[in-house]
PDB file of N, CA and C in Angstrom:
ATOM      1  N   UNK A  67      26.268  33.198-236.664  1.00  0.00           N
ATOM      2  CA  UNK A  67      26.997  33.176-235.413  1.00  0.00           C
ATOM      3  C   UNK A  67      26.142  33.822-234.343  1.00  0.00           C
ATOM      4  N   UNK A  68      25.950  33.127-233.235  1.00  0.00           N
ATOM      5  CA  UNK A  68      25.159  33.656-232.154  1.00  0.00           C
ATOM      6  C   UNK A  68      26.057  34.104-231.027  1.00  0.00           C
ATOM      7  N   UNK A  69      25.683  35.200-230.347  1.00  0.00           N
ATOM      8  CA  UNK A  69      26.504  35.664-229.230  1.00  0.00           C
ATOM      9  C   UNK A  69      26.533  34.644-228.106  1.00  0.00           C
ATOM     10  N   UNK A  70      27.624  34.585-227.438  1.00  0.00           N
ATOM     11  CA  UNK A  70      27.804  33.643-226.338  1.00  0.00           C
ATOM     12  C   UNK A  70      27.170  34.196-225.069  1.00  0.00           C
ATOM     13  N   UNK A  71      26.478  33.337-224.319  1.00  0.00           N
ATOM     14  CA  UNK A  71      25.879  33.757-223.060  1.00  0.00           C
ATOM     15  C   UNK A  71      26.863  33.664-221.907  1.00  0.00           C
ATOM     16  N   UNK A  72      27.883  32.854-222.059  1.00  0.00           N
ATOM     17  CA  UNK A  72      28.856  32.681-220.983  1.00  0.00           C
ATOM     18  C   UNK A  72      30.081  33.561-221.226  1.00  0.00           C
ATOM     19  N   UNK A  73      30.788  33.849-220.157  1.00  0.00           N
ATOM     20  CA  UNK A  73      32.015  34.622-220.277  1.00  0.00           C
ATOM     21  C   UNK A  73      33.127  33.717-220.780  1.00  0.00           C
ATOM     22  N   UNK A  74      33.938  34.243-221.673  1.00  0.00           N
ATOM     23  CA  UNK A  74      35.070  33.482-222.197  1.00  0.00           C
ATOM     24  C   UNK A  74      36.147  33.359-221.119  1.00  0.00           C
ATOM     25  N   UNK A  75      36.928  32.305-221.211  1.00  0.00           N
ATOM     26  CA  UNK A  75      38.024  32.079-220.271  1.00  0.00           C
ATOM     27  C   UNK A  75      39.172  33.020-220.574  1.00  0.00           C
ATOM     28  N   UNK A  76      40.113  33.174-219.647  1.00  0.00           N
ATOM     29  CA  UNK A  76      41.292  33.993-219.937  1.00  0.00           C
ATOM     30  C   UNK A  76      42.084  33.416-221.113  1.00  0.00           C
ATOM     31  N   UNK A  77      42.794  34.286-221.801  1.00  0.00           N
ATOM     32  CA  UNK A  77      43.575  33.893-222.967  1.00  0.00           C
ATOM     33  C   UNK A  77      44.818  33.129-222.525  1.00  0.00           C
ATOM     34  N   UNK A  78      45.227  32.136-223.318  1.00  0.00           N
ATOM     35  CA  UNK A  78      46.440  31.356-223.064  1.00  0.00           C
ATOM     36  C   UNK A  78      47.626  32.309-222.901  1.00  0.00           C
ATOM     37  N   UNK A  79      48.514  32.082-221.929  1.00  0.00           N
ATOM     38  CA  UNK A  79      49.632  32.997-221.675  1.00  0.00           C
ATOM     39  C   UNK A  79      50.546  33.246-222.883  1.00  0.00           C
ATOM     40  N   UNK A  80      50.809  32.236-223.704  1.00  0.00           N
ATOM     41  CA  UNK A  80      51.687  32.450-224.851  1.00  0.00           C
ATOM     42  C   UNK A  80      51.020  33.352-225.892  1.00  0.00           C
ATOM     43  N   UNK A  81      49.716  33.202-226.063  1.00  0.00           N
ATOM     44  CA  UNK A  81      48.983  34.066-226.992  1.00  0.00           C
ATOM     45  C   UNK A  81      48.906  35.478-226.419  1.00  0.00           C
ATOM     46  N   UNK A  82      48.673  35.579-225.122  1.00  0.00           N
ATOM     47  CA  UNK A  82      48.598  36.886-224.474  1.00  0.00           C
ATOM     48  C   UNK A  82      49.920  37.638-224.601  1.00  0.00           C
ATOM     49  N   UNK A  83      51.034  36.924-224.547  1.00  0.00           N
ATOM     50  CA  UNK A  83      52.346  37.545-224.725  1.00  0.00           C
ATOM     51  C   UNK A  83      52.467  38.141-226.134  1.00  0.00           C
ATOM     52  N   UNK A  84      52.007  37.404-227.135  1.00  0.00           N
ATOM     53  CA  UNK A  84      52.009  37.898-228.510  1.00  0.00           C
ATOM     54  C   UNK A  84      51.126  39.144-228.628  1.00  0.00           C
ATOM     55  N   UNK A  85      49.943  39.098-228.036  1.00  0.00           N
ATOM     56  CA  UNK A  85      48.997  40.218-228.088  1.00  0.00           C
ATOM     57  C   UNK A  85      49.619  41.468-227.450  1.00  0.00           C
ATOM     58  N   UNK A  86      50.241  41.302-226.300  1.00  0.00           N
ATOM     59  CA  UNK A  86      50.889  42.439-225.619  1.00  0.00           C
ATOM     60  C   UNK A  86      52.056  42.984-226.444  1.00  0.00           C
ATOM     61  N   UNK A  87      52.837  42.087-227.013  1.00  0.00           N
ATOM     62  CA  UNK A  87      53.974  42.508-227.832  1.00  0.00           C
ATOM     63  C   UNK A  87      53.509  43.343-229.020  1.00  0.00           C
ATOM     64  N   UNK A  88      52.459  42.890-229.677  1.00  0.00           N
ATOM     65  CA  UNK A  88      51.935  43.638-230.822  1.00  0.00           C
ATOM     66  C   UNK A  88      51.345  44.974-230.390  1.00  0.00           C
ATOM     67  N   UNK A  89      50.759  45.024-229.194  1.00  0.00           N
ATOM     68  CA  UNK A  89      50.199  46.292-228.703  1.00  0.00           C
ATOM     69  C   UNK A  89      51.312  47.304-228.450  1.00  0.00           C
ATOM     70  N   UNK A  90      52.453  46.844-227.954  1.00  0.00           N
ATOM     71  CA  UNK A  90      53.575  47.746-227.706  1.00  0.00           C
ATOM     72  C   UNK A  90      54.154  48.296-229.001  1.00  0.00           C
ATOM     73  N   UNK A  91      54.127  47.513-230.061  1.00  0.00           N
ATOM     74  CA  UNK A  91      54.672  47.932-231.350  1.00  0.00           C
ATOM     75  C   UNK A  91      53.746  48.896-232.089  1.00  0.00           C
ATOM     76  N   UNK A  92      52.455  48.788-231.823  1.00  0.00           N
ATOM     77  CA  UNK A  92      51.460  49.589-232.551  1.00  0.00           C
ATOM     78  C   UNK A  92      51.390  51.012-231.993  1.00  0.00           C
ATOM     79  N   UNK A  93      51.117  51.958-232.885  1.00  0.00           N
ATOM     80  CA  UNK A  93      51.004  53.352-232.484  1.00  0.00           C
ATOM     81  C   UNK A  93      49.601  53.711-232.001  1.00  0.00           C
ATOM     82  N   UNK A  94      48.613  52.891-232.351  1.00  0.00           N
ATOM     83  CA  UNK A  94      47.239  53.177-231.957  1.00  0.00           C
ATOM     84  C   UNK A  94      46.476  51.862-231.793  1.00  0.00           C
ATOM     85  N   UNK A  95      45.342  51.911-231.095  1.00  0.00           N
ATOM     86  CA  UNK A  95      44.523  50.703-230.978  1.00  0.00           C
ATOM     87  C   UNK A  95      44.056  50.181-232.344  1.00  0.00           C
ATOM     88  N   UNK A  96      43.799  51.083-233.258  1.00  0.00           N
ATOM     89  CA  UNK A  96      43.371  50.666-234.588  1.00  0.00           C
ATOM     90  C   UNK A  96      44.480  49.872-235.300  1.00  0.00           C
ATOM     91  N   UNK A  97      45.707  50.369-235.214  1.00  0.00           N
ATOM     92  CA  UNK A  97      46.836  49.655-235.831  1.00  0.00           C
ATOM     93  C   UNK A  97      47.041  48.308-235.148  1.00  0.00           C
ATOM     94  N   UNK A  98      46.886  48.265-233.830  1.00  0.00           N
ATOM     95  CA  UNK A  98      47.050  47.025-233.073  1.00  0.00           C
ATOM     96  C   UNK A  98      46.065  45.971-233.557  1.00  0.00           C
ATOM     97  N   UNK A  99      44.806  46.359-233.721  1.00  0.00           N
ATOM     98  CA  UNK A  99      43.797  45.415-234.201  1.00  0.00           C
ATOM     99  C   UNK A  99      44.108  44.956-235.624  1.00  0.00           C
ATOM    100  N   UNK A 100      44.635  45.859-236.441  1.00  0.00           N
ATOM    101  CA  UNK A 100      45.029  45.494-237.806  1.00  0.00           C
ATOM    102  C   UNK A 100      46.170  44.477-237.769  1.00  0.00           C
ATOM    103  N   UNK A 101      47.148  44.694-236.886  1.00  0.00           N
ATOM    104  CA  UNK A 101      48.281  43.774-236.760  1.00  0.00           C
ATOM    105  C   UNK A 101      47.802  42.393-236.300  1.00  0.00           C
ATOM    106  N   UNK A 102      46.829  42.359-235.388  1.00  0.00           N
ATOM    107  CA  UNK A 102      46.304  41.076-234.899  1.00  0.00           C
ATOM    108  C   UNK A 102      45.618  40.293-236.013  1.00  0.00           C
ATOM    109  N   UNK A 103      45.005  41.004-236.947  1.00  0.00           N
ATOM    110  CA  UNK A 103      44.349  40.337-238.069  1.00  0.00           C
ATOM    111  C   UNK A 103      45.369  39.530-238.877  1.00  0.00           C
ATOM    112  N   UNK A 104      46.601  39.991-238.940  1.00  0.00           N
ATOM    113  CA  UNK A 104      47.648  39.258-239.637  1.00  0.00           C
ATOM    114  C   UNK A 104      47.949  37.910-238.999  1.00  0.00           C
ATOM    115  N   UNK A 105      47.646  37.767-237.713  1.00  0.00           N
ATOM    116  CA  UNK A 105      47.840  36.504-237.000  1.00  0.00           C
ATOM    117  C   UNK A 105      46.552  35.681-236.949  1.00  0.00           C
ATOM    118  N   UNK A 106      45.473  36.227-237.514  1.00  0.00           N
ATOM    119  CA  UNK A 106      44.210  35.507-237.525  1.00  0.00           C
ATOM    120  C   UNK A 106      43.338  35.768-236.312  1.00  0.00           C
ATOM    121  N   UNK A 107      43.602  36.868-235.605  1.00  0.00           N
ATOM    122  CA  UNK A 107      42.833  37.212-234.418  1.00  0.00           C
ATOM    123  C   UNK A 107      42.063  38.505-234.637  1.00  0.00           C
ATOM    124  N   UNK A 108      41.001  38.676-233.872  1.00  0.00           N
ATOM    125  CA  UNK A 108      40.240  39.915-233.859  1.00  0.00           C
ATOM    126  C   UNK A 108      39.835  40.188-232.415  1.00  0.00           C
ATOM    127  N   UNK A 109      39.537  41.445-232.114  1.00  0.00           N
ATOM    128  CA  UNK A 109      39.079  41.825-230.780  1.00  0.00           C
ATOM    129  C   UNK A 109      37.678  42.387-230.918  1.00  0.00           C
ATOM    130  N   UNK A 110      36.758  41.848-230.130  1.00  0.00           N
ATOM    131  CA  UNK A 110      35.407  42.404-230.108  1.00  0.00           C
ATOM    132  C   UNK A 110      35.033  42.663-228.651  1.00  0.00           C
ATOM    133  N   UNK A 111      34.053  43.516-228.454  1.00  0.00           N
ATOM    134  CA  UNK A 111      33.598  43.846-227.112  1.00  0.00           C
ATOM    135  C   UNK A 111      32.286  43.125-226.839  1.00  0.00           C
ATOM    136  N   UNK A 112      32.267  42.357-225.758  1.00  0.00           N
ATOM    137  CA  UNK A 112      31.073  41.622-225.344  1.00  0.00           C
ATOM    138  C   UNK A 112      30.738  42.073-223.925  1.00  0.00           C
ATOM    139  N   UNK A 113      29.593  42.719-223.779  1.00  0.00           N
ATOM    140  CA  UNK A 113      29.136  43.213-222.470  1.00  0.00           C
ATOM    141  C   UNK A 113      30.199  44.100-221.820  1.00  0.00           C
ATOM    142  N   UNK A 114      30.857  44.928-222.634  1.00  0.00           N
ATOM    143  CA  UNK A 114      31.861  45.860-222.120  1.00  0.00           C
ATOM    144  C   UNK A 114      33.225  45.252-221.851  1.00  0.00           C
ATOM    145  N   UNK A 115      33.406  43.988-222.184  1.00  0.00           N
ATOM    146  CA  UNK A 115      34.673  43.296-221.946  1.00  0.00           C
ATOM    147  C   UNK A 115      35.320  42.953-223.286  1.00  0.00           C
ATOM    148  N   UNK A 116      36.621  43.292-223.466  1.00  0.00           N
ATOM    149  CA  UNK A 116      37.283  42.923-224.719  1.00  0.00           C
ATOM    150  C   UNK A 116      37.532  41.414-224.772  1.00  0.00           C
ATOM    151  N   UNK A 117      37.168  40.814-225.901  1.00  0.00           N
ATOM    152  CA  UNK A 117      37.297  39.366-226.079  1.00  0.00           C
ATOM    153  C   UNK A 117      38.101  39.106-227.350  1.00  0.00           C
ATOM    154  N   UNK A 118      39.095  38.235-227.243  1.00  0.00           N
ATOM    155  CA  UNK A 118      39.889  37.821-228.394  1.00  0.00           C
ATOM    156  C   UNK A 118      39.136  36.718-229.119  1.00  0.00           C
ATOM    157  N   UNK A 119      39.011  36.857-230.458  1.00  0.00           N
ATOM    158  CA  UNK A 119      38.292  35.872-231.255  1.00  0.00           C
ATOM    159  C   UNK A 119      39.155  35.413-232.419  1.00  0.00           C
ATOM    160  N   UNK A 120      38.760  34.290-233.008  1.00  0.00           N
ATOM    161  CA  UNK A 120      39.411  33.817-234.235  1.00  0.00           C
ATOM    162  C   UNK A 120      38.806  34.602-235.391  1.00  0.00           C
ATOM    163  N   UNK A 121      39.642  35.114-236.244  1.00  0.00           N
ATOM    164  CA  UNK A 121      39.182  35.938-237.351  1.00  0.00           C
ATOM    165  C   UNK A 121      38.326  35.142-238.328  1.00  0.00           C
ATOM    166  N   UNK A 122      38.707  33.918-238.618  1.00  0.00           N
ATOM    167  CA  UNK A 122      38.014  33.143-239.640  1.00  0.00           C
ATOM    168  C   UNK A 122      36.654  32.620-239.199  1.00  0.00           C
ATOM    169  N   UNK A 123      36.533  32.217-237.938  1.00  0.00           N
ATOM    170  CA  UNK A 123      35.291  31.610-237.468  1.00  0.00           C
ATOM    171  C   UNK A 123      34.504  32.481-236.503  1.00  0.00           C
ATOM    172  N   UNK A 124      35.161  33.443-235.880  1.00  0.00           N
ATOM    173  CA  UNK A 124      34.492  34.283-234.887  1.00  0.00           C
ATOM    174  C   UNK A 124      34.401  33.630-233.521  1.00  0.00           C
ATOM    175  N   UNK A 125      35.010  32.448-233.365  1.00  0.00           N
ATOM    176  CA  UNK A 125      34.987  31.760-232.071  1.00  0.00           C
ATOM    177  C   UNK A 125      35.743  32.564-231.030  1.00  0.00           C
ATOM    178  N   UNK A 126      35.175  32.652-229.833  1.00  0.00           N
ATOM    179  CA  UNK A 126      35.825  33.362-228.740  1.00  0.00           C
ATOM    180  C   UNK A 126      36.957  32.514-228.174  1.00  0.00           C
ATOM    181  N   UNK A 127      38.134  33.139-228.053  1.00  0.00           N
ATOM    182  CA  UNK A 127      39.296  32.455-227.485  1.00  0.00           C
ATOM    183  C   UNK A 127      39.374  32.726-225.998  1.00  0.00           C
ATOM    184  N   UNK A 128      39.163  33.970-225.609  1.00  0.00           N
ATOM    185  CA  UNK A 128      39.204  34.325-224.198  1.00  0.00           C
ATOM    186  C   UNK A 128      39.117  35.827-223.998  1.00  0.00           C
ATOM    187  N   UNK A 129      38.959  36.207-222.741  1.00  0.00           N
ATOM    188  CA  UNK A 129      38.869  37.617-222.400  1.00  0.00           C
ATOM    189  C   UNK A 129      40.255  38.223-222.299  1.00  0.00           C
ATOM    190  N   UNK A 130      40.369  39.493-222.668  1.00  0.00           N
ATOM    191  CA  UNK A 130      41.631  40.213-222.562  1.00  0.00           C
ATOM    192  C   UNK A 130      41.661  41.020-221.283  1.00  0.00           C
ATOM    193  N   UNK A 131      42.838  41.231-220.696  1.00  0.00           N
ATOM    194  CA  UNK A 131      42.933  42.062-219.508  1.00  0.00           C
ATOM    195  C   UNK A 131      42.476  43.487-219.805  1.00  0.00           C
ATOM    196  N   UNK A 132      42.004  44.206-218.794  1.00  0.00           N
ATOM    197  CA  UNK A 132      41.496  45.563-219.002  1.00  0.00           C
ATOM    198  C   UNK A 132      42.521  46.530-219.629  1.00  0.00           C
ATOM    199  N   UNK A 133      43.802  46.340-219.375  1.00  0.00           N
ATOM    200  CA  UNK A 133      44.806  47.252-219.933  1.00  0.00           C
ATOM    201  C   UNK A 133      44.940  47.136-221.442  1.00  0.00           C
ATOM    202  N   UNK A 134      44.397  46.067-222.027  1.00  0.00           N
ATOM    203  CA  UNK A 134      44.442  45.887-223.467  1.00  0.00           C
ATOM    204  C   UNK A 134      43.129  46.278-224.144  1.00  0.00           C
ATOM    205  N   UNK A 135      42.224  46.844-223.379  1.00  0.00           N
ATOM    206  CA  UNK A 135      40.913  47.228-223.936  1.00  0.00           C
ATOM    207  C   UNK A 135      41.034  48.388-224.901  1.00  0.00           C
TER     208      UNK A 135
END
């Protein structure tokens, strides 16, 4: 897997709603990332920006808002 040179697009609103909901339920960022793995998502940092990726392939789905960093 090679790093992407372009910035990922914003995350789909329905997925972003799920991500925010799980963040509110989690007690820590670590737990939040663990909960996202259950949905097949992961969060990685690219050039200081949090990016939502697919857990199985590592494909970038989109950038996350700064409040979810």
